[in-house]
Amino acid sequence: MTGMEAFSVDTDMNHMVFRGREWTDYTVEYDQAAICTGSRPITLDKPGTNTFSKDVFYLRTPTEANEIANKSKGKNVVIVGSSFIGMEVAASVVGKAKSVTVIGRSAIPFANLLGEQIGKIIMELFESKGVKLVMSSEVEELIGNEENLTQIKLTSGETVAADICVVGIGVLPNTEWLKDSGVKLSERGHIIVNKYNKTNIDNIHAAGDCTTFPLFIDGDRLVNIGHYQMALSHGKSAGMNMCFKEEPLKSVPYFWTAVFGKSFRYCGFGNAKEDEIVFHGESSKFVAFFVRYVF
C-alpha cells in the first residue's frame, strides 16, 4: 500500500486505519505491528513565509535536495539553522551560489553537541570557504517584492540578501495519529519503547526517529537519536522481537559528515555541557574524547 497516511490504530481490535490521497480509509488487521513513521521538518513560522513559499525550502527528499542545488546557482542563499542539515547545505552550494549566509541561534555552531573548541574549528572552516555565519540571531521576517523573496530581516534589525531560504531548524515525530490510541508517548511526542523496541502495547513495536528508547551505554537513559545508523539498528531489533527472537537493542550511536573535503565522525553519546572534552591534534586533524567520571 503506497500513497497512504497512517490515520489511527485500535489497539483493542488490532487494526490500523490508513487514509489515501482521495480521503478514502482502508482498515488493516494485524497480529504484530511496527510503527516507523519517522519525522518531518519543523516549518518556519514567520511573517512572509507563506507569501514567498516558492522560495522557501526544506530538505527531506532527494527531489528537494536537487531542487535546492539547482535553484541556488547564482543566487543569494540564506540557510536558517546551523544544524548538520543547514551546514551541509551551505557547504554544498557555496561554490555555486552568489552568496551563502547561515543564521544560527547559538553563538557557535555545534557547541552544545561537540563543545566550543570544535565548534569554533568548524565555524572557521566554513568562513574560510566563503560562508557567512550570523550567529546568536533569529529570523524576524521574510521580505520581497510582488513575486520573489529578496531579503530576510533578523531580530537584530539586520537584513540579509536572500533569493532562496533553506530551513533546517529541527524535526517533529510523525505521531499525532497515536494521541488517543493508548500507545505511550513522551512529552515531545516520541513513541516510548523498551530495549526490545516494544511499546507499552504488547504486540506493537516502534523504530527509528519517531521513538525514545533506552540507550544501553548511558545507563538505559531514554533518548531520541535521529541517525540513519540507529534507525537501521532499531528496525532489526524490532523485527527480531516481533518474530519472538528476543534481541535487545545494543547499538552504539554513530554518525558522520563530510564538508570541504574533511570528514567528521562521531561515535557514542557525549554531552558537551557535562563531559570533559580531551582534545588531541590541531584544527586540520584531531581526535576528541568525551570523558564522564562515574563514581
Tab-separated table of C-alpha atoms in Angstrom:
chain	number	residue	atom	x	y	z
A	1	MET	CA	0.000	0.000	0.000
A	2	THR	CA	1.595	3.253	-1.136
A	3	GLY	CA	0.367	6.818	-1.023
A	4	MET	CA	-1.244	6.155	2.347
A	5	GLU	CA	-1.087	8.024	5.627
A	6	ALA	CA	-1.409	6.288	8.995
A	7	PHE	CA	-4.644	7.679	10.428
A	8	SER	CA	-5.496	5.701	13.577
A	9	VAL	CA	-4.938	2.450	15.437
A	10	ASP	CA	-7.315	0.435	17.597
A	11	THR	CA	-5.102	-1.490	19.998
A	12	ASP	CA	-8.029	-3.491	21.376
A	13	MET	CA	-9.293	-4.680	17.995
A	14	ASN	CA	-5.800	-4.934	16.469
A	15	HIS	CA	-6.415	-2.915	13.360
A	16	MET	CA	-4.979	0.226	11.796
A	17	VAL	CA	-6.702	2.723	9.545
A	18	PHE	CA	-4.836	4.296	6.638
A	19	ARG	CA	-6.098	7.249	4.638
A	20	GLY	CA	-5.461	7.593	0.919
A	21	ARG	CA	-4.989	10.702	-1.213
A	22	GLU	CA	-8.706	10.850	-2.025
A	23	TRP	CA	-9.697	10.672	1.648
A	24	THR	CA	-10.544	7.004	1.354
A	25	ASP	CA	-9.953	4.969	4.510
A	26	TYR	CA	-8.510	1.459	4.486
A	27	THR	CA	-8.553	-0.807	7.530
A	28	VAL	CA	-5.776	-3.358	8.016
A	29	GLU	CA	-5.807	-6.008	10.732
A	30	TYR	CA	-2.576	-7.079	12.409
A	31	ASP	CA	-1.167	-9.641	14.815
A	32	GLN	CA	2.110	-7.767	15.252
A	33	ALA	CA	2.745	-4.187	14.146
A	34	ALA	CA	5.806	-1.957	13.833
A	35	ILE	CA	5.418	1.815	13.725
A	36	CYS	CA	8.198	3.521	11.770
A	37	THR	CA	6.582	6.796	10.749
A	38	GLY	CA	9.750	8.859	11.156
A	39	SER	CA	9.798	12.618	11.460
A	40	ARG	CA	9.215	15.753	9.416
A	41	PRO	CA	10.977	19.134	9.276
A	42	ILE	CA	9.825	21.894	11.596
A	43	THR	CA	8.472	24.686	9.415
A	44	LEU	CA	9.486	28.330	9.683
A	45	ASP	CA	6.578	30.248	11.178
A	46	LYS	CA	7.482	33.861	10.442
A	47	PRO	CA	5.770	36.711	8.556
A	48	GLY	CA	6.363	36.311	4.832
A	49	THR	CA	6.963	32.559	4.890
A	50	ASN	CA	3.660	31.773	3.191
A	51	THR	CA	3.878	34.752	0.845
A	52	PHE	CA	7.204	33.579	-0.548
A	53	SER	CA	6.664	29.847	-0.060
A	54	LYS	CA	8.045	29.048	-3.526
A	55	ASP	CA	11.413	30.425	-2.374
A	56	VAL	CA	11.451	28.578	0.987
A	57	PHE	CA	12.846	25.043	1.011
A	58	TYR	CA	13.126	22.139	3.429
A	59	LEU	CA	15.426	19.171	2.932
A	60	ARG	CA	13.946	15.718	3.384
A	61	THR	CA	13.890	14.003	-0.008
A	62	PRO	CA	16.274	13.629	-2.981
A	63	THR	CA	13.877	15.740	-5.054
A	64	GLU	CA	14.146	18.596	-2.552
A	65	ALA	CA	17.939	18.257	-2.494
A	66	ASN	CA	18.124	18.533	-6.282
A	67	GLU	CA	15.764	21.495	-6.298
A	68	ILE	CA	17.887	23.359	-3.742
A	69	ALA	CA	21.071	22.621	-5.706
A	70	ASN	CA	19.578	23.815	-8.998
A	71	LYS	CA	17.916	26.962	-7.698
A	72	SER	CA	20.961	28.041	-5.668
A	73	LYS	CA	23.075	28.716	-8.759
A	74	GLY	CA	23.987	32.392	-8.887
A	75	LYS	CA	21.547	33.252	-6.093
A	76	ASN	CA	21.760	34.679	-2.581
A	77	VAL	CA	21.111	31.674	-0.363
A	78	VAL	CA	20.154	32.070	3.286
A	79	ILE	CA	20.097	28.980	5.492
A	80	VAL	CA	18.119	29.185	8.704
A	81	GLY	CA	19.620	26.850	11.285
A	82	SER	CA	23.213	25.861	11.986
A	83	SER	CA	22.435	22.155	12.390
A	84	PHE	CA	24.155	19.446	10.352
A	85	ILE	CA	21.454	19.752	7.693
A	86	GLY	CA	21.941	23.513	7.409
A	87	MET	CA	25.731	23.403	7.413
A	88	GLU	CA	25.872	20.572	4.881
A	89	VAL	CA	23.615	22.538	2.548
A	90	ALA	CA	25.855	25.584	2.973
A	91	ALA	CA	28.942	23.547	2.096
A	92	SER	CA	27.284	22.038	-0.969
A	93	VAL	CA	26.077	25.307	-2.543
A	94	VAL	CA	28.779	27.831	-1.600
A	95	GLY	CA	30.682	27.240	-4.842
A	96	LYS	CA	27.568	27.705	-6.968
A	97	ALA	CA	25.611	30.449	-5.203
A	98	LYS	CA	26.231	34.194	-5.340
A	99	SER	CA	26.364	34.267	-1.546
A	100	VAL	CA	25.660	31.854	1.301
A	101	THR	CA	24.606	33.014	4.763
A	102	VAL	CA	23.807	30.786	7.738
A	103	ILE	CA	21.566	32.146	10.510
A	104	GLY	CA	22.099	30.370	13.850
A	105	ARG	CA	20.546	30.809	17.279
A	106	SER	CA	23.635	29.708	19.207
A	107	ALA	CA	26.864	31.719	19.432
A	108	ILE	CA	28.926	28.855	17.994
A	109	PRO	CA	27.614	26.060	15.741
A	110	PHE	CA	27.532	22.594	17.335
A	111	ALA	CA	28.734	23.952	20.703
A	112	ASN	CA	26.061	22.000	22.598
A	113	LEU	CA	26.973	18.769	20.822
A	114	LEU	CA	30.729	18.993	20.189
A	115	GLY	CA	31.864	21.741	22.542
A	116	GLU	CA	33.034	25.282	21.828
A	117	GLN	CA	36.563	24.361	20.734
A	118	ILE	CA	35.430	22.009	17.974
A	119	GLY	CA	32.525	24.293	17.122
A	120	LYS	CA	34.944	27.169	16.530
A	121	ILE	CA	37.115	24.970	14.293
A	122	ILE	CA	34.092	24.132	12.153
A	123	MET	CA	32.962	27.763	12.137
A	124	GLU	CA	36.366	28.974	10.955
A	125	LEU	CA	36.468	26.287	8.257
A	126	PHE	CA	33.142	27.458	6.816
A	127	GLU	CA	34.110	31.116	6.983
A	128	SER	CA	37.381	30.391	5.193
A	129	LYS	CA	35.372	28.882	2.329
A	130	GLY	CA	33.161	31.944	1.912
A	131	VAL	CA	30.159	31.065	4.076
A	132	LYS	CA	28.933	33.973	6.199
A	133	LEU	CA	27.699	32.915	9.629
A	134	VAL	CA	25.350	35.220	11.524
A	135	MET	CA	25.158	33.670	14.961
A	136	SER	CA	23.118	34.453	18.087
A	137	SER	CA	20.336	35.629	15.818
A	138	GLU	CA	16.903	34.593	14.539
A	139	VAL	CA	14.640	35.378	11.626
A	140	GLU	CA	12.033	38.075	12.171
A	141	GLU	CA	10.504	38.421	8.710
A	142	LEU	CA	10.842	37.390	5.072
A	143	ILE	CA	10.643	40.380	2.717
A	144	GLY	CA	10.310	40.660	-1.043
A	145	ASN	CA	8.564	42.224	-3.997
A	146	GLU	CA	5.286	41.096	-5.530
A	147	GLU	CA	6.732	37.807	-6.761
A	148	ASN	CA	10.048	36.922	-5.154
A	149	LEU	CA	11.876	36.814	-1.855
A	150	THR	CA	14.609	39.470	-1.768
A	151	GLN	CA	15.797	39.712	1.834
A	152	ILE	CA	15.397	38.368	5.341
A	153	LYS	CA	15.136	40.623	8.352
A	154	LEU	CA	16.697	39.368	11.576
A	155	THR	CA	15.698	40.046	15.180
A	156	SER	CA	18.824	42.207	15.470
A	157	GLY	CA	17.399	44.551	12.842
A	158	GLU	CA	19.969	43.460	10.261
A	159	THR	CA	18.754	42.445	6.810
A	160	VAL	CA	20.378	39.773	4.647
A	161	ALA	CA	20.012	39.483	0.879
A	162	ALA	CA	18.045	36.339	0.064
A	163	ASP	CA	16.721	34.856	-3.164
A	164	ILE	CA	16.054	31.473	-1.604
A	165	CYS	CA	15.753	30.357	2.014
A	166	VAL	CA	16.603	26.841	3.193
A	167	VAL	CA	15.233	25.916	6.619
A	168	GLY	CA	16.883	23.366	8.904
A	169	ILE	CA	15.624	24.010	12.433
A	170	GLY	CA	14.861	20.504	13.615
A	171	VAL	CA	12.195	17.849	13.195
A	172	LEU	CA	8.970	16.637	14.782
A	173	PRO	CA	7.929	12.973	15.136
A	174	ASN	CA	5.024	11.821	12.963
A	175	THR	CA	2.972	10.507	15.857
A	176	GLU	CA	-0.070	12.793	16.151
A	177	TRP	CA	-2.283	9.965	14.902
A	178	LEU	CA	-1.391	7.965	18.029
A	179	LYS	CA	-2.600	10.594	20.510
A	180	ASP	CA	-5.682	8.699	21.730
A	181	SER	CA	-4.501	5.202	20.829
A	182	GLY	CA	-3.151	4.089	24.183
A	183	VAL	CA	0.399	3.919	22.808
A	184	LYS	CA	2.521	5.828	25.296
A	185	LEU	CA	4.272	8.959	24.005
A	186	SER	CA	6.916	11.205	25.553
A	187	GLU	CA	6.310	14.899	26.250
A	188	ARG	CA	7.857	15.695	22.858
A	189	GLY	CA	5.610	13.191	21.108
A	190	HIS	CA	8.061	10.335	20.579
A	191	ILE	CA	6.901	6.740	20.997
A	192	ILE	CA	8.419	5.285	24.165
A	193	VAL	CA	9.879	1.814	23.645
A	194	ASN	CA	11.879	-0.576	25.814
A	195	LYS	CA	15.194	-2.225	24.969
A	196	TYR	CA	13.355	-4.629	22.662
A	197	ASN	CA	11.762	-1.748	20.731
A	198	LYS	CA	8.406	-2.733	22.187
A	199	THR	CA	5.839	-0.105	23.178
A	200	ASN	CA	3.582	-0.361	26.210
A	201	ILE	CA	1.205	-2.309	23.940
A	202	ASP	CA	2.423	-5.903	23.841
A	203	ASN	CA	2.078	-6.521	20.093
A	204	ILE	CA	3.185	-3.096	18.854
A	205	HIS	CA	6.832	-2.222	18.306
A	206	ALA	CA	8.332	1.013	17.005
A	207	ALA	CA	11.627	2.016	15.437
A	208	GLY	CA	13.582	4.981	14.150
A	209	ASP	CA	13.319	8.744	14.512
A	210	CYS	CA	9.817	8.627	15.982
A	211	THR	CA	10.957	6.784	19.130
A	212	THR	CA	12.505	7.421	22.510
A	213	PHE	CA	14.481	4.394	23.666
A	214	PRO	CA	16.816	3.276	26.498
A	215	LEU	CA	20.462	3.797	25.491
A	216	PHE	CA	22.465	0.906	26.944
A	217	ILE	CA	25.787	2.817	27.027
A	218	ASP	CA	24.230	5.568	29.152
A	219	GLY	CA	22.531	3.591	31.908
A	220	ASP	CA	19.388	2.996	29.833
A	221	ARG	CA	18.558	6.702	29.820
A	222	LEU	CA	15.676	7.412	27.447
A	223	VAL	CA	16.919	9.274	24.388
A	224	ASN	CA	15.869	10.149	20.869
A	225	ILE	CA	18.593	9.853	18.218
A	226	GLY	CA	17.709	10.674	14.625
A	227	HIS	CA	20.600	8.956	12.876
A	228	TYR	CA	20.480	6.646	9.872
A	229	GLN	CA	22.620	4.026	11.608
A	230	MET	CA	20.411	3.984	14.688
A	231	ALA	CA	17.239	3.628	12.637
A	232	LEU	CA	18.727	0.577	10.900
A	233	SER	CA	19.551	-0.991	14.263
A	234	HIS	CA	16.048	-0.244	15.539
A	235	GLY	CA	14.491	-1.943	12.529
A	236	LYS	CA	16.495	-5.099	13.052
A	237	SER	CA	15.722	-5.185	16.772
A	238	ALA	CA	12.001	-4.599	16.261
A	239	GLY	CA	11.821	-7.217	13.514
A	240	MET	CA	13.602	-9.878	15.544
A	241	ASN	CA	11.445	-9.286	18.591
A	242	MET	CA	8.240	-9.290	16.576
A	243	CYS	CA	9.289	-12.787	15.475
A	244	PHE	CA	9.747	-13.723	19.151
A	245	LYS	CA	13.534	-13.935	18.837
A	246	GLU	CA	14.375	-11.780	21.829
A	247	GLU	CA	17.160	-9.393	20.901
A	248	PRO	CA	17.853	-6.230	22.932
A	249	LEU	CA	18.958	-3.068	21.181
A	250	LYS	CA	22.702	-2.732	21.714
A	251	SER	CA	23.966	-0.390	19.044
A	252	VAL	CA	26.456	2.397	19.727
A	253	PRO	CA	25.281	5.655	18.093
A	254	TYR	CA	27.414	6.727	15.154
A	255	PHE	CA	27.142	9.413	12.517
A	256	TRP	CA	29.417	11.241	10.146
A	257	THR	CA	29.506	14.142	7.757
A	258	ALA	CA	31.949	15.340	5.101
A	259	VAL	CA	32.345	19.018	4.219
A	260	PHE	CA	35.013	20.740	2.156
A	261	GLY	CA	36.954	17.507	1.850
A	262	LYS	CA	37.079	16.940	5.600
A	263	SER	CA	35.310	14.095	7.378
A	264	PHE	CA	33.860	14.425	10.877
A	265	ARG	CA	32.956	11.170	12.616
A	266	TYR	CA	31.166	10.866	15.929
A	267	CYS	CA	30.756	7.689	17.929
A	268	GLY	CA	28.910	7.395	21.225
A	269	PHE	CA	26.627	9.778	23.076
A	270	GLY	CA	28.511	12.607	24.712
A	271	ASN	CA	27.310	15.734	26.447
A	272	ALA	CA	29.451	18.773	25.734
A	273	LYS	CA	27.997	20.622	28.731
A	274	GLU	CA	28.693	17.864	31.267
A	275	ASP	CA	31.588	15.799	29.904
A	276	GLU	CA	35.263	16.713	29.990
A	277	ILE	CA	36.490	17.004	26.391
A	278	VAL	CA	40.060	15.805	25.890
A	279	PHE	CA	41.368	17.219	22.601
A	280	HIS	CA	44.407	15.906	20.698
A	281	GLY	CA	45.731	17.327	17.432
A	282	GLU	CA	45.160	20.569	15.582
A	283	SER	CA	42.333	22.198	13.672
A	284	SER	CA	43.077	20.311	10.444
A	285	LYS	CA	43.242	16.874	12.063
A	286	PHE	CA	42.187	15.935	15.566
A	287	VAL	CA	40.542	13.416	17.846
A	288	ALA	CA	38.417	14.375	20.848
A	289	PHE	CA	37.308	12.186	23.746
A	290	PHE	CA	34.208	12.977	25.778
A	291	VAL	CA	35.068	11.762	29.283
A	292	ARG	CA	32.495	11.233	32.001
A	293	TYR	CA	33.549	10.274	35.510
A	294	VAL	CA	31.282	7.786	37.252
A	295	PHE	CA	31.718	7.271	40.974
